[in-house]
PDB file of N, CA, C and O in Angstrom:
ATOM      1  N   UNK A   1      99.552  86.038 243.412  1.00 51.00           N
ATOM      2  CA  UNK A   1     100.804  85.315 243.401  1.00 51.00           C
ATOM      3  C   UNK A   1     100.728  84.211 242.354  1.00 51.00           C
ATOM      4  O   UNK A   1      99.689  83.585 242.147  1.00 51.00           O
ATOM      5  N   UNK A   2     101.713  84.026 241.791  1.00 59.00           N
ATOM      6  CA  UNK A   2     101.515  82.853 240.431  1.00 59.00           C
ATOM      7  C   UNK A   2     102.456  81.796 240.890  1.00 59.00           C
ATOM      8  O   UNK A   2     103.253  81.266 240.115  1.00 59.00           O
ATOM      9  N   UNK A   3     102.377  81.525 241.999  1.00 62.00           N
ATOM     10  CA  UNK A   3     102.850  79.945 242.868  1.00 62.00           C
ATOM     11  C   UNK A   3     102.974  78.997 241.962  1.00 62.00           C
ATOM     12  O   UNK A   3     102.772  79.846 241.094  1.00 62.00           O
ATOM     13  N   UNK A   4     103.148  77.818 241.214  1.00 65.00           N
ATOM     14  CA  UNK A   4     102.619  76.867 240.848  1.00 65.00           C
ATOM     15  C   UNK A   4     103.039  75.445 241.605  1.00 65.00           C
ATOM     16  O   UNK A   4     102.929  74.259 241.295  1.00 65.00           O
ATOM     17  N   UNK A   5     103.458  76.003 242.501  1.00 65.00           N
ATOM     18  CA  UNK A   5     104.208  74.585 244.083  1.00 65.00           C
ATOM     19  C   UNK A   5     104.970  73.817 242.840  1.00 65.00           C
ATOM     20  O   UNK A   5     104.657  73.584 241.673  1.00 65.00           O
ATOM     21  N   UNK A   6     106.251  73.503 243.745  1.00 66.00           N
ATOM     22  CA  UNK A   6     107.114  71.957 243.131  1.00 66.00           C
ATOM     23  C   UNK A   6     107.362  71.272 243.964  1.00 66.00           C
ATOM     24  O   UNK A   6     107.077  71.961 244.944  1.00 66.00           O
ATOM     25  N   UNK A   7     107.681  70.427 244.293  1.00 68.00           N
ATOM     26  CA  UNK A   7     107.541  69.205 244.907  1.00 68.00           C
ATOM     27  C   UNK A   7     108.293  69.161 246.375  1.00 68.00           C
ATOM     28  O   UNK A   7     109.447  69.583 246.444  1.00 68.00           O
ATOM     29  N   UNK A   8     107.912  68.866 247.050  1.00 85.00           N
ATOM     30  CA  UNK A   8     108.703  69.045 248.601  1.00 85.00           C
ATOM     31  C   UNK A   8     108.477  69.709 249.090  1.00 85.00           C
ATOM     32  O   UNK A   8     108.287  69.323 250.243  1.00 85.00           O
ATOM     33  N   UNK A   9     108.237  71.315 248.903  1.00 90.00           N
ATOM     34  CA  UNK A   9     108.389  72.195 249.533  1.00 90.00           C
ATOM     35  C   UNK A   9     107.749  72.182 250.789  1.00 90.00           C
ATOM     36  O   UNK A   9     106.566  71.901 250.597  1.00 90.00           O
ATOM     37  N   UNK A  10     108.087  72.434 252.516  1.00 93.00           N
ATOM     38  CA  UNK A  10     107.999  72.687 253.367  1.00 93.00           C
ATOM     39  C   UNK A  10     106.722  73.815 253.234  1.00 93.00           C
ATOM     40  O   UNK A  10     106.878  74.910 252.693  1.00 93.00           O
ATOM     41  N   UNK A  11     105.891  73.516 253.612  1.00 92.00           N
ATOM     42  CA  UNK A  11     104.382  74.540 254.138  1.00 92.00           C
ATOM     43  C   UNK A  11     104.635  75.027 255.396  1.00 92.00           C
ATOM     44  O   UNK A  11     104.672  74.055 256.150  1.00 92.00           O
ATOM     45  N   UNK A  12     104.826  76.031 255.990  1.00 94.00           N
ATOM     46  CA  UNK A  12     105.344  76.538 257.346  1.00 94.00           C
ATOM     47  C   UNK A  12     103.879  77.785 257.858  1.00 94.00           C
ATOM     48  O   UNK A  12     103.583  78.731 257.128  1.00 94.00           O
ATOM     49  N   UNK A  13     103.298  77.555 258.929  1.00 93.00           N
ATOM     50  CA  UNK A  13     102.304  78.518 259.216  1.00 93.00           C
ATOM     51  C   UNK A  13     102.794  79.868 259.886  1.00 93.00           C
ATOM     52  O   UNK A  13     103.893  80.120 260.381  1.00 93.00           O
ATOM     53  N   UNK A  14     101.500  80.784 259.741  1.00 95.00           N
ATOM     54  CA  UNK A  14     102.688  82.003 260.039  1.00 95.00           C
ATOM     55  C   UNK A  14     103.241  82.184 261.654  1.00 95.00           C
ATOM     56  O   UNK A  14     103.923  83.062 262.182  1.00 95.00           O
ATOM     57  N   UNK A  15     102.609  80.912 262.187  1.00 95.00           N
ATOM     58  CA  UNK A  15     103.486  80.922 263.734  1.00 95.00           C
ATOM     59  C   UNK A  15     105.017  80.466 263.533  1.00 95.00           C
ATOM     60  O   UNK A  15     105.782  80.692 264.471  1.00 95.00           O
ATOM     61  N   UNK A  16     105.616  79.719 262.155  1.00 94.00           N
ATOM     62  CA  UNK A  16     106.570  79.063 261.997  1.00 94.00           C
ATOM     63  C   UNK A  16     106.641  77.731 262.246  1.00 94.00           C
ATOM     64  O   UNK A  16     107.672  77.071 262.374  1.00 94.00           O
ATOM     65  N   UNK A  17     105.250  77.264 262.328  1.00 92.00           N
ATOM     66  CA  UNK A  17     105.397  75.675 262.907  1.00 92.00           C
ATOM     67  C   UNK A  17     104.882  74.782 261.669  1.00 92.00           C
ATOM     68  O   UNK A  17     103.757  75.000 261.218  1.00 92.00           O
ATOM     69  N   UNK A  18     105.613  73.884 261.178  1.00 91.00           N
ATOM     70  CA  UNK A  18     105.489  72.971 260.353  1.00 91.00           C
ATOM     71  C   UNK A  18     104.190  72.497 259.909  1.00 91.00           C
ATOM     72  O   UNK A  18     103.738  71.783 260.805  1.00 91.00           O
ATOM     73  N   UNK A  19     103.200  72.590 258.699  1.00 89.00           N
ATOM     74  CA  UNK A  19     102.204  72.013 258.379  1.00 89.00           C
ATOM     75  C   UNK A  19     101.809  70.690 257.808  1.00 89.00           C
ATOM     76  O   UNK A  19     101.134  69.721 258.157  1.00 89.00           O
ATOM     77  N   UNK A  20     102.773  71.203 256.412  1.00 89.00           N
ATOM     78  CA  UNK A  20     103.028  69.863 255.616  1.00 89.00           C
ATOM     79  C   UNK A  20     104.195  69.753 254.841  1.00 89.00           C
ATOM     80  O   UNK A  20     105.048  70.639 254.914  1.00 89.00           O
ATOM     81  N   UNK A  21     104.335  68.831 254.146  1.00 91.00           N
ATOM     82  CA  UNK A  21     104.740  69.037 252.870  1.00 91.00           C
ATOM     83  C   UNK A  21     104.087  68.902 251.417  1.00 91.00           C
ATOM     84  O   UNK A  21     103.374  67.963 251.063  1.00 91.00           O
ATOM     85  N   UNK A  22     104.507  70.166 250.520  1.00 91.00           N
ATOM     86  CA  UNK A  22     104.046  70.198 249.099  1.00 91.00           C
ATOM     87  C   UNK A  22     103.763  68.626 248.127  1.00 91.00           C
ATOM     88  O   UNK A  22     104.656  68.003 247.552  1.00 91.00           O
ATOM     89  N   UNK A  23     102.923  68.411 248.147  1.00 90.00           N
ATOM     90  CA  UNK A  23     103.374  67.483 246.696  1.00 90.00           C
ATOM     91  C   UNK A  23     103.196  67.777 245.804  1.00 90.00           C
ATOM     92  O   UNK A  23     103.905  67.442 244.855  1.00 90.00           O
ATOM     93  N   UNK A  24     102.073  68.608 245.691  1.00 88.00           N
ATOM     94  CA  UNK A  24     101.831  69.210 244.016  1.00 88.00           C
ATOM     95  C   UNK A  24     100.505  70.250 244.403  1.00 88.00           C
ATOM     96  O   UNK A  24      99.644  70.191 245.281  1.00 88.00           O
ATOM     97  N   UNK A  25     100.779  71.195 243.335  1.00 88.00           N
ATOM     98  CA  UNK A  25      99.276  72.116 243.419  1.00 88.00           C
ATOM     99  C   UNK A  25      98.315  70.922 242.147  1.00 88.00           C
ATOM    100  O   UNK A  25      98.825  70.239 241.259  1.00 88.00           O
ATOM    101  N   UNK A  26      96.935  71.036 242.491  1.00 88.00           N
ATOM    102  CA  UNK A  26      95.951  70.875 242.179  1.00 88.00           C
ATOM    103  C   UNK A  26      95.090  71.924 241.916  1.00 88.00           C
ATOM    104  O   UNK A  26      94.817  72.592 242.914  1.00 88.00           O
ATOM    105  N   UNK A  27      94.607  72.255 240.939  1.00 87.00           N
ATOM    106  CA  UNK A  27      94.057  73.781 241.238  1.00 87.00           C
ATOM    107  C   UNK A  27      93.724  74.549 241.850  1.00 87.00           C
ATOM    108  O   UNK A  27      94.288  75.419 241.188  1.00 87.00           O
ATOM    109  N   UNK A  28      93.080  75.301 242.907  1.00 88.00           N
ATOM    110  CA  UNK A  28      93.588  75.969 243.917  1.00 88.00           C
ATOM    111  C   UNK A  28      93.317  75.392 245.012  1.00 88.00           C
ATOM    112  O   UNK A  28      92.436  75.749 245.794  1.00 88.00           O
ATOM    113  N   UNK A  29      94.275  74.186 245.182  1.00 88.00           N
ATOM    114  CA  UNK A  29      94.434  73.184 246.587  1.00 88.00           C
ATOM    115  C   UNK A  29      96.064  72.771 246.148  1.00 88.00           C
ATOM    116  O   UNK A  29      96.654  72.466 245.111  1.00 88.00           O
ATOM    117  N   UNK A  30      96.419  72.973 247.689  1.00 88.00           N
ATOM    118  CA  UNK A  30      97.705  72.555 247.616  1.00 88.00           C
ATOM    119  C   UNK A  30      97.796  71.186 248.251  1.00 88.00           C
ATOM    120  O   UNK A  30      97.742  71.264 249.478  1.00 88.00           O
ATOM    121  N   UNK A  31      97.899  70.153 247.860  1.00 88.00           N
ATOM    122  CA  UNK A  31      98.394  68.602 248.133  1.00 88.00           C
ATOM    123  C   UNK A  31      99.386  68.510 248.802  1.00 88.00           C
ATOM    124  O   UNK A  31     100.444  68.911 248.316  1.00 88.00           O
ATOM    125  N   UNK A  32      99.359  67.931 250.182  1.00 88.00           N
ATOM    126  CA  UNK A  32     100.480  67.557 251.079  1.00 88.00           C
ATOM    127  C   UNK A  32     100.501  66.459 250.734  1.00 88.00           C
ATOM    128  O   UNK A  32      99.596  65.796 250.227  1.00 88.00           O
ATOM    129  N   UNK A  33     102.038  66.044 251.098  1.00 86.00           N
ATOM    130  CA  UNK A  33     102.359  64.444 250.876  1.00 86.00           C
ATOM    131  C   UNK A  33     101.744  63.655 252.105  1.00 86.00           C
ATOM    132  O   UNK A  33     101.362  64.321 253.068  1.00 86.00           O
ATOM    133  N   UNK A  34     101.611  62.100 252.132  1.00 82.00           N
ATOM    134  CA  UNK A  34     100.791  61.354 252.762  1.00 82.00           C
ATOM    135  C   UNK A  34     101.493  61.081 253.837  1.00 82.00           C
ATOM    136  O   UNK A  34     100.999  60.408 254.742  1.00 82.00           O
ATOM    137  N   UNK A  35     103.115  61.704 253.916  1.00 78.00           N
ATOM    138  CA  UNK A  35     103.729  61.353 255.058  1.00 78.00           C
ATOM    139  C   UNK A  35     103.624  62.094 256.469  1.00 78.00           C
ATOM    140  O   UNK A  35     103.978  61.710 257.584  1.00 78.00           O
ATOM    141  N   UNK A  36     103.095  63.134 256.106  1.00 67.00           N
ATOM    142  CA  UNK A  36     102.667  64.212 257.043  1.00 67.00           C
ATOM    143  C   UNK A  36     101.355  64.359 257.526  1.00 67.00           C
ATOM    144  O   UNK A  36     100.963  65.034 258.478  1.00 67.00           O
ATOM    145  N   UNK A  37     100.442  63.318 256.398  1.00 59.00           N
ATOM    146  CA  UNK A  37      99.040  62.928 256.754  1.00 59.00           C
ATOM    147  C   UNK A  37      98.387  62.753 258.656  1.00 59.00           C
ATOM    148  O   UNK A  37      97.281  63.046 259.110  1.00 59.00           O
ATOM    149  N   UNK A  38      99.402  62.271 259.240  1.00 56.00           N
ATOM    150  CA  UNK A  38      99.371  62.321 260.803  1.00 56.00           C
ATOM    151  C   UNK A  38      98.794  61.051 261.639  1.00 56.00           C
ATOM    152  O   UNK A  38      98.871  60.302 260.666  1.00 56.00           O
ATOM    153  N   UNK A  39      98.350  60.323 262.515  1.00 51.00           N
ATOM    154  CA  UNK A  39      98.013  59.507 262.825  1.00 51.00           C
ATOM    155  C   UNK A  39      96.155  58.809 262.656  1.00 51.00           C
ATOM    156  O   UNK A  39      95.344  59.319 261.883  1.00 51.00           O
ATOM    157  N   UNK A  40      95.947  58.024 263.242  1.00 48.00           N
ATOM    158  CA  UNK A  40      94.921  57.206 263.163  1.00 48.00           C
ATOM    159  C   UNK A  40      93.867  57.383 261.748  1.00 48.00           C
ATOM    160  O   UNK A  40      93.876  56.879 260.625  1.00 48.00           O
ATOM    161  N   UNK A  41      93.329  57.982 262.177  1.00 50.00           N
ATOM    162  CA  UNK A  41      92.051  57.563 260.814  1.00 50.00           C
ATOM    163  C   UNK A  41      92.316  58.836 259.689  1.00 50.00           C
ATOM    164  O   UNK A  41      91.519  59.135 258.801  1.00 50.00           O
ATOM    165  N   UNK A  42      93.820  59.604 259.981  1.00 56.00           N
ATOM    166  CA  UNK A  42      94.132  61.010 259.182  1.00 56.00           C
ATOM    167  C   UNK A  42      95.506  60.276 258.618  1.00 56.00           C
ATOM    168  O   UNK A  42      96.213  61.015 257.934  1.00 56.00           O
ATOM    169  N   UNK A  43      96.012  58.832 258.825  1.00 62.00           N
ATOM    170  CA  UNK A  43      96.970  58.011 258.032  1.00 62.00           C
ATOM    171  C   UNK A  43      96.651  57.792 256.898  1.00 62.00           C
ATOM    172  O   UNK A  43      95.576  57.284 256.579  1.00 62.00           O
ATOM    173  N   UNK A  44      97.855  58.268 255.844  1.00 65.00           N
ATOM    174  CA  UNK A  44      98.015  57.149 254.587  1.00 65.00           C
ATOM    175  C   UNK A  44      96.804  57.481 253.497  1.00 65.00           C
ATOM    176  O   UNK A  44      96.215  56.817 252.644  1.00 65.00           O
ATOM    177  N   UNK A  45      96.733  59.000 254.019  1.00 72.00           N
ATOM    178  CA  UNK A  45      96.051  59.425 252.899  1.00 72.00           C
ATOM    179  C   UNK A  45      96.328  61.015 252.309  1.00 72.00           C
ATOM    180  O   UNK A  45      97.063  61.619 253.091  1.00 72.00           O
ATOM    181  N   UNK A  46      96.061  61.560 251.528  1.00 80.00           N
ATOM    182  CA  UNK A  46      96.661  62.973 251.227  1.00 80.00           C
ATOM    183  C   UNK A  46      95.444  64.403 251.808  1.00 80.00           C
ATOM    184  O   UNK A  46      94.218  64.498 251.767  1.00 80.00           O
ATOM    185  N   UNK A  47      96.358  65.170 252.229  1.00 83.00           N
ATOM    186  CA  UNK A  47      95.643  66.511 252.905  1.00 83.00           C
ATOM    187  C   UNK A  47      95.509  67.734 251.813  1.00 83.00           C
ATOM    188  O   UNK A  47      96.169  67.553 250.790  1.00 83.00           O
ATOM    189  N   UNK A  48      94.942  68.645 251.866  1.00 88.00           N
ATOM    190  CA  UNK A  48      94.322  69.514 251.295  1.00 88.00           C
ATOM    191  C   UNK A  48      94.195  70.931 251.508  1.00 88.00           C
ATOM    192  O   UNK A  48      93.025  71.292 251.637  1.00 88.00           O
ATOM    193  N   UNK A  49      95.012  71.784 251.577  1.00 88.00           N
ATOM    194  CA  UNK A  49      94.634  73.142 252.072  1.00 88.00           C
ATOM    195  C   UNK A  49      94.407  74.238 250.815  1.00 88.00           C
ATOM    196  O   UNK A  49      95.107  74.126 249.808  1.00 88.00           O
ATOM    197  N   UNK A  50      93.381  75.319 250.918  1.00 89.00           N
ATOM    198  CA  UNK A  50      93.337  75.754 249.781  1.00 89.00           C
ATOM    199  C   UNK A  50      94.733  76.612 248.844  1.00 89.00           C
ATOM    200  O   UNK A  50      95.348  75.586 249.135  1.00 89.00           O
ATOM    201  N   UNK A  51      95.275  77.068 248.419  1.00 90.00           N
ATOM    202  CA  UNK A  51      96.264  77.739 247.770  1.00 90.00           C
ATOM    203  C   UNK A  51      95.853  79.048 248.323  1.00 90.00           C
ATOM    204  O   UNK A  51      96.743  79.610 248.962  1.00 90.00           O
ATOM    205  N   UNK A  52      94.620  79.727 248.226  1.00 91.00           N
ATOM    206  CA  UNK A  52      94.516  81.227 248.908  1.00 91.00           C
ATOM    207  C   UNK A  52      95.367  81.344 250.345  1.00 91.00           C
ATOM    208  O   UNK A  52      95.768  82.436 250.746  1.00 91.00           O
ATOM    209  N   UNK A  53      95.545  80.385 250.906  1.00 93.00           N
ATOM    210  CA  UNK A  53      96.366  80.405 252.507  1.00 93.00           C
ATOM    211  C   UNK A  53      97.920  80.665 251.952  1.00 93.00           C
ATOM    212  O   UNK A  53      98.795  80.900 252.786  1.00 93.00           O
ATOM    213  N   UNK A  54      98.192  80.625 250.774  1.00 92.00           N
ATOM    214  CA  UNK A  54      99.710  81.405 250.764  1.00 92.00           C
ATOM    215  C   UNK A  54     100.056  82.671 250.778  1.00 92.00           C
ATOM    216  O   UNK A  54      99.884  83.439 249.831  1.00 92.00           O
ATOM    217  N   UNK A  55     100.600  82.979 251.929  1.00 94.00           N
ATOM    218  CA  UNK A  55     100.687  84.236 252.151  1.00 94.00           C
ATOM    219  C   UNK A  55     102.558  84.668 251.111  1.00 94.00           C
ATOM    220  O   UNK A  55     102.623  85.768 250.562  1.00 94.00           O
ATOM    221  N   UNK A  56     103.438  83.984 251.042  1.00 92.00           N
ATOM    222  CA  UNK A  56     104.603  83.994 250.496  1.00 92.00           C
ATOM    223  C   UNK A  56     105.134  82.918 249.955  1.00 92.00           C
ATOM    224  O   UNK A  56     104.570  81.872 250.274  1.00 92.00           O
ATOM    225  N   UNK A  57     105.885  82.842 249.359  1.00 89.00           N
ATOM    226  CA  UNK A  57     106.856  81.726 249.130  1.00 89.00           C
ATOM    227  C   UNK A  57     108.949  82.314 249.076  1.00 89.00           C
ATOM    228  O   UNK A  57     109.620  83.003 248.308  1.00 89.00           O
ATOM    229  N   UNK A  58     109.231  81.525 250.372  1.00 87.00           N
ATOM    230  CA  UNK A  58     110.775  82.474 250.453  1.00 87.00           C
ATOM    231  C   UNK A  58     111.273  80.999 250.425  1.00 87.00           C
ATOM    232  O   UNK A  58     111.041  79.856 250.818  1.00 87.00           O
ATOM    233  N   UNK A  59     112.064  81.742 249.738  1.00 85.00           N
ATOM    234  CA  UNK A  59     113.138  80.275 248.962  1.00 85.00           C
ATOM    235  C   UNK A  59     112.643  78.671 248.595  1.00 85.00           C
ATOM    236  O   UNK A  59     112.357  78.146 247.519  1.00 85.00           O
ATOM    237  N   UNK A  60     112.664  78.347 249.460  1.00 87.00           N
ATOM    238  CA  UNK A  60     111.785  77.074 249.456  1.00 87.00           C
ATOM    239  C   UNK A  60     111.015  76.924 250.360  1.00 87.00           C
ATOM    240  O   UNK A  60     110.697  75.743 250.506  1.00 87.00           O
ATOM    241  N   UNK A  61     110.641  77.489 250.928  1.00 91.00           N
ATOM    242  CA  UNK A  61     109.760  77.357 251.820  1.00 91.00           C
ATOM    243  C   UNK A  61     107.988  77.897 251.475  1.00 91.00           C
ATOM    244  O   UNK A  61     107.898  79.103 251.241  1.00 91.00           O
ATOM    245  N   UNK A  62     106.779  77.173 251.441  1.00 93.00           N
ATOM    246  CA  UNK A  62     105.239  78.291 251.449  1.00 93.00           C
ATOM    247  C   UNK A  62     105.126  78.262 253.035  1.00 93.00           C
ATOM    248  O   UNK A  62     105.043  77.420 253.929  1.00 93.00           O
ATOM    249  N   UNK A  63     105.173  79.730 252.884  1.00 95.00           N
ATOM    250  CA  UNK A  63     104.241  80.305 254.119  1.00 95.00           C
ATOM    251  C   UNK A  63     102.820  80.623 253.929  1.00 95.00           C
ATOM    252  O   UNK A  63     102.408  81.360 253.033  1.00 95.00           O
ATOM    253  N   UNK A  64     101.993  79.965 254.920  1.00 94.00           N
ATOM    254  CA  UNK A  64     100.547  79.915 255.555  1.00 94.00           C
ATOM    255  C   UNK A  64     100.361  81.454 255.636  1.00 94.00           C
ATOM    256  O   UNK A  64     101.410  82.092 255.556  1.00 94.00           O
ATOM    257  N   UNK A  65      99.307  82.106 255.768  1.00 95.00           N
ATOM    258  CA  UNK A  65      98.467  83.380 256.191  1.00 95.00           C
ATOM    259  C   UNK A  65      98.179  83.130 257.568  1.00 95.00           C
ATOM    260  O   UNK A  65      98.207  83.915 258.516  1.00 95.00           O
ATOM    261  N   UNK A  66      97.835  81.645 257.522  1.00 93.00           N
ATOM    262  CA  UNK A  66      97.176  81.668 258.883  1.00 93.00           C
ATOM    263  C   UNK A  66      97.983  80.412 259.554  1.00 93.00           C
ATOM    264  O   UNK A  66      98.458  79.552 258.813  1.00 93.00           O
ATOM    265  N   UNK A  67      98.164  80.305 261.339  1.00 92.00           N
ATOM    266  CA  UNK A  67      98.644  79.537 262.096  1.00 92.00           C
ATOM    267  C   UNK A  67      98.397  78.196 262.002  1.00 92.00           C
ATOM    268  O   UNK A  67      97.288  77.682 261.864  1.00 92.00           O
ATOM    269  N   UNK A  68      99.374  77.681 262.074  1.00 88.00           N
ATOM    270  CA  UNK A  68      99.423  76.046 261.321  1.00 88.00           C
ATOM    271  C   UNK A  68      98.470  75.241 262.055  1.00 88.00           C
ATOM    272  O   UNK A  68      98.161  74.154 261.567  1.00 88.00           O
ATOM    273  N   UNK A  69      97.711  75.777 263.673  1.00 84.00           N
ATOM    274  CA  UNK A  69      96.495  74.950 264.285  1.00 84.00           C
ATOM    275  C   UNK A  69      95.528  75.768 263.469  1.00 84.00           C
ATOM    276  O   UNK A  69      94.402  75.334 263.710  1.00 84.00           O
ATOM    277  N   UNK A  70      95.493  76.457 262.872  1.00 86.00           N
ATOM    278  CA  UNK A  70      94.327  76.935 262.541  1.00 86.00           C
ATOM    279  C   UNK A  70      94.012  76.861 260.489  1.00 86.00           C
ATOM    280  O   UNK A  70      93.128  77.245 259.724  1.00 86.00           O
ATOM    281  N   UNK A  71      95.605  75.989 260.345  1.00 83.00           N
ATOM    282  CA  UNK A  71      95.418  75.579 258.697  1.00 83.00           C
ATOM    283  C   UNK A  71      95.013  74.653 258.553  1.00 83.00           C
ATOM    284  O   UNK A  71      94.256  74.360 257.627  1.00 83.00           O
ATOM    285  N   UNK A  72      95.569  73.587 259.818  1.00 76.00           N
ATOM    286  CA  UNK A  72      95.685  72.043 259.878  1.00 76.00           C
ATOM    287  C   UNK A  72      93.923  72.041 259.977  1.00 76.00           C
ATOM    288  O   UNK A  72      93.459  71.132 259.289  1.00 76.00           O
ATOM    289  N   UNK A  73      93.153  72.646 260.497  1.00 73.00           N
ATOM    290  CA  UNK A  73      91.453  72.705 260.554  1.00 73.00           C
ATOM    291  C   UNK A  73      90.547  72.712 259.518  1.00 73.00           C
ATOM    292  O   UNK A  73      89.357  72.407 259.439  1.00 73.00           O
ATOM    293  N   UNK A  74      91.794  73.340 258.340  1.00 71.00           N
ATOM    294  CA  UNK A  74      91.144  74.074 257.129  1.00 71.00           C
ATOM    295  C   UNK A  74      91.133  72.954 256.254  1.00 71.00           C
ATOM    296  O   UNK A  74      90.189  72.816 255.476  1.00 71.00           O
ATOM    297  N   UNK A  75      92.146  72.069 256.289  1.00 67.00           N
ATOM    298  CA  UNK A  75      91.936  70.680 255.684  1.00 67.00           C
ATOM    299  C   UNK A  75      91.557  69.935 255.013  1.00 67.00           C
ATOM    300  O   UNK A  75      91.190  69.079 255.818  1.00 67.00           O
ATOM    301  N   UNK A  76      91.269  69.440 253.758  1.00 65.00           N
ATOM    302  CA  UNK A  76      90.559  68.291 253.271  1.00 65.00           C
ATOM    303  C   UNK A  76      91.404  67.172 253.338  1.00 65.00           C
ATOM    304  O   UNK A  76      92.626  67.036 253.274  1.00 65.00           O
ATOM    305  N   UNK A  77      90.077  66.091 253.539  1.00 61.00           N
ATOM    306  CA  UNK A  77      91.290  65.144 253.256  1.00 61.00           C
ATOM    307  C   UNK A  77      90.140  64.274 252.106  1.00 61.00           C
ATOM    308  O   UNK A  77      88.923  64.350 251.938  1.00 61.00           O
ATOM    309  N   UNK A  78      91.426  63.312 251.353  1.00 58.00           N
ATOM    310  CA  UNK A  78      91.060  62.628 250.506  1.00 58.00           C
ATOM    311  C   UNK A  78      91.456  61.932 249.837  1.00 58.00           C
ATOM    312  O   UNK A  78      90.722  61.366 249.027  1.00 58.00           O
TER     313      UNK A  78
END
């Protein structure tokens, strides 16, 4: 897939449940924005999932391969 993410886009896992949002690809890591980063010591900083977890991209939306408890695991943060 030749993805190159633009900005916003909704990350949705393939259960349909909300992951993140896009801020930008990084080479093959997709950058969520810091607002979706989540609470306590996972605040106010940016998340990390690899780009291989895109299974599609429909309209605006990336869809996950895998279930959004089981992307949210896959994680970097940094």
């Amino acid at each position: 897939m030749r993805w190159r993410g633009s900005n916003k886009e909704p990350a949705i896992g393939a259960d349909g449940v909300h992951v993140g949002t896009v801020d930008k690809v990084e080479g093959n890591r997709i950058k969520l924005t810091k607002k979706d980063s989540g609470e306590g010591s996972h605040k106010g900083h940016h998340h990390f999932i690899d780009k291989g977890l895109v299974a599609d991209v429909e309209g605006n939306k990336v869809r996950l391969s895998a279930k959004a408890s089981v992307a949210v695991t896959m994680e970097e943060e940094k």
